[in-house]
Short mmCIF file of C-alpha atoms in Angstrom, two decimals:
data_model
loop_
_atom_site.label_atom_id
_atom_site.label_comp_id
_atom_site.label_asym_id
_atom_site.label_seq_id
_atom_site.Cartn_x
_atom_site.Cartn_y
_atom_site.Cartn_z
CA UNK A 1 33.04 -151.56 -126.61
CA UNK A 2 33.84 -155.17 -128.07
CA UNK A 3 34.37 -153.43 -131.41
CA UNK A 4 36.75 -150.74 -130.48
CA UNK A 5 40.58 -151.68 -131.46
CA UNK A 6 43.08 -151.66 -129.23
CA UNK A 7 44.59 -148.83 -131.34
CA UNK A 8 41.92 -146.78 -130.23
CA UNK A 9 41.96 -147.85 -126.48
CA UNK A 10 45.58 -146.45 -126.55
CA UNK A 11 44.33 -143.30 -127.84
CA UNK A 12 41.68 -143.36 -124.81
CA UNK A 13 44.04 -144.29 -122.02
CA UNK A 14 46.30 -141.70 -123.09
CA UNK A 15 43.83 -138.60 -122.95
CA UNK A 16 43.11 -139.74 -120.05
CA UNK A 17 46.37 -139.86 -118.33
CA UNK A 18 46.14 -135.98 -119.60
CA UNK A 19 42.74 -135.29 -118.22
CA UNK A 20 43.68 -136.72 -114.92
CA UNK A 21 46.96 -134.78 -114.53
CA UNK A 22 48.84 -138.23 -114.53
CA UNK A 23 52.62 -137.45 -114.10
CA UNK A 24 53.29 -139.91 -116.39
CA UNK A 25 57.11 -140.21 -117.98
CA UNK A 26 57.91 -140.04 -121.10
CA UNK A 27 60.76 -142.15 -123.77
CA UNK A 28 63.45 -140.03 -125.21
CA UNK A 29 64.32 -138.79 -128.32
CA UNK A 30 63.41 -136.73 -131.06
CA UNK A 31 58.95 -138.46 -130.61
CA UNK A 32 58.77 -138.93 -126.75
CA UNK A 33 55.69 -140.70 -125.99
CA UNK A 34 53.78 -141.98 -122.85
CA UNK A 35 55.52 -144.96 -121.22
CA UNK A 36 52.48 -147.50 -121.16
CA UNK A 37 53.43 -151.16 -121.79
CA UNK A 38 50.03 -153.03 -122.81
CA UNK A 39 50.34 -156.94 -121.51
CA UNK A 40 48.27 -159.50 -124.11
CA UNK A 41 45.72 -157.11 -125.48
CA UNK A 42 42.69 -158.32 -126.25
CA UNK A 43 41.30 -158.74 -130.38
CA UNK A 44 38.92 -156.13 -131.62
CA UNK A 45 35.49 -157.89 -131.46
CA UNK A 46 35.72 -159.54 -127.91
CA UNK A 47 35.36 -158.02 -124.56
CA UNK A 48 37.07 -158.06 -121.26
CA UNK A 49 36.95 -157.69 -117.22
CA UNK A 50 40.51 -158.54 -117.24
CA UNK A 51 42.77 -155.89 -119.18
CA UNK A 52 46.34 -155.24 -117.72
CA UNK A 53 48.86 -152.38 -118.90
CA UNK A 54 52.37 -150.96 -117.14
CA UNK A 55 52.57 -147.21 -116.68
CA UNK A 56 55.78 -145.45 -115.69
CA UNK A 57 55.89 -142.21 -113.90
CA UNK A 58 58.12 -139.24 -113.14
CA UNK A 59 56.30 -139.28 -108.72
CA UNK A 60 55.18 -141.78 -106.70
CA UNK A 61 50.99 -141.65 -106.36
CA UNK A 62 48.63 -143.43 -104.48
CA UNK A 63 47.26 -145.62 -106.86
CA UNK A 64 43.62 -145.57 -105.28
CA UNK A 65 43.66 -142.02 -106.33
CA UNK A 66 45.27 -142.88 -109.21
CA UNK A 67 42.44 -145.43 -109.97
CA UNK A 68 39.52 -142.91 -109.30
CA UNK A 69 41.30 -140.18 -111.42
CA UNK A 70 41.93 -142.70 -114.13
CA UNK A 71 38.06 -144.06 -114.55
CA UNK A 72 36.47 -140.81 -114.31
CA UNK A 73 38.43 -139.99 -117.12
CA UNK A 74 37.71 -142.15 -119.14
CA UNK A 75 34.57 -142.95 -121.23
CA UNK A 76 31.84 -145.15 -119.66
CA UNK A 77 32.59 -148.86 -120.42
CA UNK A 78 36.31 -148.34 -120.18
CA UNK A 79 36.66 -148.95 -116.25
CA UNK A 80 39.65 -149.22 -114.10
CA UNK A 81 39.38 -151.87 -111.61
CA UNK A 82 42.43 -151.81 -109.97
CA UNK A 83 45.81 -150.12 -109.75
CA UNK A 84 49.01 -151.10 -107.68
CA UNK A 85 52.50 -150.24 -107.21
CA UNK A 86 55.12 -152.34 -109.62
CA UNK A 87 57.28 -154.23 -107.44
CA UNK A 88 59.27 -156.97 -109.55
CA UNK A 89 61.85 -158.88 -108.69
CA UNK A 90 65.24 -158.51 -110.55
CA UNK A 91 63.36 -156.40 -113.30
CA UNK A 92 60.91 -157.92 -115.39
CA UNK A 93 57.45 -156.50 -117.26
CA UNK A 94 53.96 -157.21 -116.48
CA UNK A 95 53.84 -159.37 -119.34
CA UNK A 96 55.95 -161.71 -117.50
CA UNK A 97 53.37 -162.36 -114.58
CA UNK A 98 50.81 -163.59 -117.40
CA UNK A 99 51.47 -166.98 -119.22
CA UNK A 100 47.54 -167.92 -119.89
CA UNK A 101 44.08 -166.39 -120.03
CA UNK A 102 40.43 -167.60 -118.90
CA UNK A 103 37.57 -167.57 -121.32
CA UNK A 104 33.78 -167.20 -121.80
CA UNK A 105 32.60 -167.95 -125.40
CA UNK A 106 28.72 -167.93 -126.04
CA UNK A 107 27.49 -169.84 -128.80
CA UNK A 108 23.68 -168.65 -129.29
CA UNK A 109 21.03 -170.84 -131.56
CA UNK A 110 23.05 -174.15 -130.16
CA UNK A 111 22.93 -176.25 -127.22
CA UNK A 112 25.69 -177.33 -124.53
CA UNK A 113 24.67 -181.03 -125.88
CA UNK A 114 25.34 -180.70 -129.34
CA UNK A 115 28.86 -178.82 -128.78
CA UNK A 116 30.05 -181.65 -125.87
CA UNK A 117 30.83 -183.96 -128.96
CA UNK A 118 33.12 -181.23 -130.71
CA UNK A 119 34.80 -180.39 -127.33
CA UNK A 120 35.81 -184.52 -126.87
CA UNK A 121 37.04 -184.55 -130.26
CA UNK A 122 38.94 -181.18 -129.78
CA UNK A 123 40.57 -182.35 -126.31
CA UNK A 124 41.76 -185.93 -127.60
CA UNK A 125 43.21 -184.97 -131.21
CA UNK A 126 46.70 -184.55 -130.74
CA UNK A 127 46.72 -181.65 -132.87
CA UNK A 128 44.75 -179.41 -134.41
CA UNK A 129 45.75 -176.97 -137.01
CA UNK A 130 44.09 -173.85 -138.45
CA UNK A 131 44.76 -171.58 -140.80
CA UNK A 132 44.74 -167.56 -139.92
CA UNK A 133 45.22 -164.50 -142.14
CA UNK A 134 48.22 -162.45 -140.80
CA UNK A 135 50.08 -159.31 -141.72
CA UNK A 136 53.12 -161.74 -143.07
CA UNK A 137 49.88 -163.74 -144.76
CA UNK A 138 48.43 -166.86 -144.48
CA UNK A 139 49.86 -168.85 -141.25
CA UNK A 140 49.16 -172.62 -140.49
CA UNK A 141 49.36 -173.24 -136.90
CA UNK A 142 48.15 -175.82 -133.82
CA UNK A 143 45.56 -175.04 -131.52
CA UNK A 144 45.43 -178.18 -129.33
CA UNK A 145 48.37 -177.27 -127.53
CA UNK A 146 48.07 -174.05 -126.20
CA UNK A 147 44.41 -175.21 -125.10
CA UNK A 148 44.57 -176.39 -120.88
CA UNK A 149 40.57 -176.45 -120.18
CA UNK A 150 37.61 -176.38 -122.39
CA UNK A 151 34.27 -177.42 -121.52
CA UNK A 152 30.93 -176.67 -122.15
CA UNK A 153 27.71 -175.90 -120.72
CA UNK A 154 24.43 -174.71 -121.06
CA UNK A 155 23.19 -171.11 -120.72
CA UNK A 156 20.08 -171.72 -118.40
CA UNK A 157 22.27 -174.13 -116.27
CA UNK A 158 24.68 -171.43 -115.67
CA UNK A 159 21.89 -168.63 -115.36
CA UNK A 160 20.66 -170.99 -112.70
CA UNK A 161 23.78 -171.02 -111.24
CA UNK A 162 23.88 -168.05 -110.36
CA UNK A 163 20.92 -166.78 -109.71
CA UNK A 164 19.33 -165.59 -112.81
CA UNK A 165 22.80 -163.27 -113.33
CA UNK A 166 23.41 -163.67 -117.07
CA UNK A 167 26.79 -163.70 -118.75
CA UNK A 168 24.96 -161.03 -121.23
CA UNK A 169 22.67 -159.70 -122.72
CA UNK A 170 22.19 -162.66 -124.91
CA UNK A 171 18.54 -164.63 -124.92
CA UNK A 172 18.74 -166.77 -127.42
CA UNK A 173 17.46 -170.28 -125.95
CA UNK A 174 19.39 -172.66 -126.84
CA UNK A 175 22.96 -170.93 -126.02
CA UNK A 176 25.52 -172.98 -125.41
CA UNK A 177 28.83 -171.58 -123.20
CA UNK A 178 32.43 -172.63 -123.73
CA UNK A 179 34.91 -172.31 -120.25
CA UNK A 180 38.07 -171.98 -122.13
CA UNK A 181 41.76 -171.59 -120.54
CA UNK A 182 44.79 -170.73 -123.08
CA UNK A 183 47.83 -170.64 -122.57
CA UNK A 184 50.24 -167.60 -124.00
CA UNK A 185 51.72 -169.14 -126.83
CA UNK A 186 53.35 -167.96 -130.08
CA UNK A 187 51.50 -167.19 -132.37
CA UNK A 188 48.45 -166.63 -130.29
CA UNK A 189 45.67 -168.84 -129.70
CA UNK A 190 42.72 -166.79 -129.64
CA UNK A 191 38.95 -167.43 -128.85
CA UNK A 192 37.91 -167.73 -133.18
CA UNK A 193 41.25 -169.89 -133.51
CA UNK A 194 39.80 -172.46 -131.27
CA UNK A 195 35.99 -172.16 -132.49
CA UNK A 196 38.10 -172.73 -136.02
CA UNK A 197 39.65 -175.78 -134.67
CA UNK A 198 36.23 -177.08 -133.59
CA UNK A 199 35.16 -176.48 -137.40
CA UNK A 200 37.72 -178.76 -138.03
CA UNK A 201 37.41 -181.53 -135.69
CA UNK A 202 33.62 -181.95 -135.89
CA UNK A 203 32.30 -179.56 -138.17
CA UNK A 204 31.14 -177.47 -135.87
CA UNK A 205 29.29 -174.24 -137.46
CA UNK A 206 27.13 -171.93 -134.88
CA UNK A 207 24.09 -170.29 -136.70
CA UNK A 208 24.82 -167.05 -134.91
CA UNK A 209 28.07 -165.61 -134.58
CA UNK A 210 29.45 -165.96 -131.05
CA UNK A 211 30.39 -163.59 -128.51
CA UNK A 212 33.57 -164.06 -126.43
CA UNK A 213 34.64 -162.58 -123.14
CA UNK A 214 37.87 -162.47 -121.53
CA UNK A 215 37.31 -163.45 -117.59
CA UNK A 216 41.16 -163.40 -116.48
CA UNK A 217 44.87 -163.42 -117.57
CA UNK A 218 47.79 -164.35 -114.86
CA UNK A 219 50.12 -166.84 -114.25
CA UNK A 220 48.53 -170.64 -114.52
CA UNK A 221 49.29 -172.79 -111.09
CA UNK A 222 49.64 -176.47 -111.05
CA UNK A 223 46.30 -176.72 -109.92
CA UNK A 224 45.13 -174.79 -112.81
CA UNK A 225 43.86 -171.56 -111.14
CA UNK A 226 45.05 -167.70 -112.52
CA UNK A 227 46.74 -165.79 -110.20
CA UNK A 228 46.07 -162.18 -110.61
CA UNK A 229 49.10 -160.46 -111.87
CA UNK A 230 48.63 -157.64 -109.67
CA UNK A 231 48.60 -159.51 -106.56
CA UNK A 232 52.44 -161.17 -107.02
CA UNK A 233 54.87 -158.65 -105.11
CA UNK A 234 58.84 -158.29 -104.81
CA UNK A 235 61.29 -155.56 -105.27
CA UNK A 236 60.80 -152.31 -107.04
CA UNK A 237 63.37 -149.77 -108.56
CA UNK A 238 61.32 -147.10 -109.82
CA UNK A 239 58.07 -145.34 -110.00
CA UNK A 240 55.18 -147.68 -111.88
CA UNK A 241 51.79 -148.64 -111.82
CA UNK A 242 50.08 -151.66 -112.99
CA UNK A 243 46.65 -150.87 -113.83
CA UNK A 244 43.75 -153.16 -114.43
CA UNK A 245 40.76 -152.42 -116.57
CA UNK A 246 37.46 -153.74 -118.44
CA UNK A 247 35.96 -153.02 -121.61
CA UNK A 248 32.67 -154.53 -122.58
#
């Protein structure tokens, strides 16, 4: 599931909201089409427990039924976790309710020890700038900023953590983990932007590719914990659902 594009999750979600009889509204205009607002989707190659998109709708629904309907439609991998009733205050999208995003990158075939240096150097330059291939071409941009947390670890001291329950499948030994926490910036910092900037800090250079997993997205407190978008509440002027899902 980490390779399928977002493109193609669209597709997916929207057969879906067909198969499970989804009154789901449509735009106007000579091409309606299915109101679904995606929030920060992730980049083809990664996967994720923490997937948000908008749906509106022509009824109200329970969205636990809404939920069931929705995952047994889909295929297996694609799950919906959670659905709720939109209720913003003064308007608003989803995407307003998420400002950062928690990550898990695995680095196989290196240790925690060997990236620690990289991470330092990373955290105290005062900017670091990559370059990234874009539709508009090649963009020069900082990735220190948008960076709040990164640290790293081991993989057997977080297996032993808890209790033998891998992050994946992965068993190469050494395997180092990077906790990463990004803010939603402009353009994008994404998990290979960072792993880019640590190429250019320290020379960093993992002899197997990594594997990245999105944990959460939400709005970043003070104290620098995500609060789940679904669980802010206010006012709401129409039929909606927020719906959360995982691909991996």
């Amino acid at each position: 599931m980490r390779f399928t594009s977002h493109r193609d999750f669209a597709r997916a979600f929207e057969r879906a909201l067909l198969r499970a009889n989804v009154p789901i509204a449509y735009s106007q205009g000579f091409t309606p089409h299915p109101k679904v607002s995606y929030a920060s989707a992730a980049p083809t190659g990664v996967a994720s427990e923490a997937e948000y998109l908008e749906i509106g709708l022509r009824a109200v629904v329970d969205p636990e039924e809404l939920r069931r309907a929705l995952d047994a439609a889909l295929s297996p991998g694609l799950d919906v976790l959670a659905a709720v009733e939109s209720q913003l205050n003064g308007g608003g999208s989803l995407a307003d309710r998420i400002d950062a995003s928690s990550w898990r990158i695995e680095l196989p075939g290196i240790s925690g020890h060997d990236v620690a240096p990289a991470v330092r150097a990373f955290l105290d330059a005062p900017e670091v700038l990559v370059d990234r291939l874009t539709k508009q071409g090649r963009r020069t941009f900082d990735t220190r900023s948008a960076v709040v947390r990164l640290d790293a670890s081991d993989l057997e001291i977080l297996s032993d953590s808890t209790n033998g329950d891998l992050p994946s499948e992965v068993t190469d030994i050494p395997c180092a983990i990077l906790d990463l926490v990004v803010r939603q910036v402009t353009p994008t910092v994404r998990p290979d932007d960072v792993l880019s900037g640590l190429r250019v800090v320290a020379d960093l250079e993992p002899p197997v590719p990594p594997r990245a997993t999105r944990l959460a997205q939400g709005v970043l407190t003070e104290q620098g914990e995500l609060v789940d978008p679904l669980a802010l509440s206010g006012d709401v002027d129409r039929p909606a659902a927020f719906v959360g899902t995982s691909s991996q």
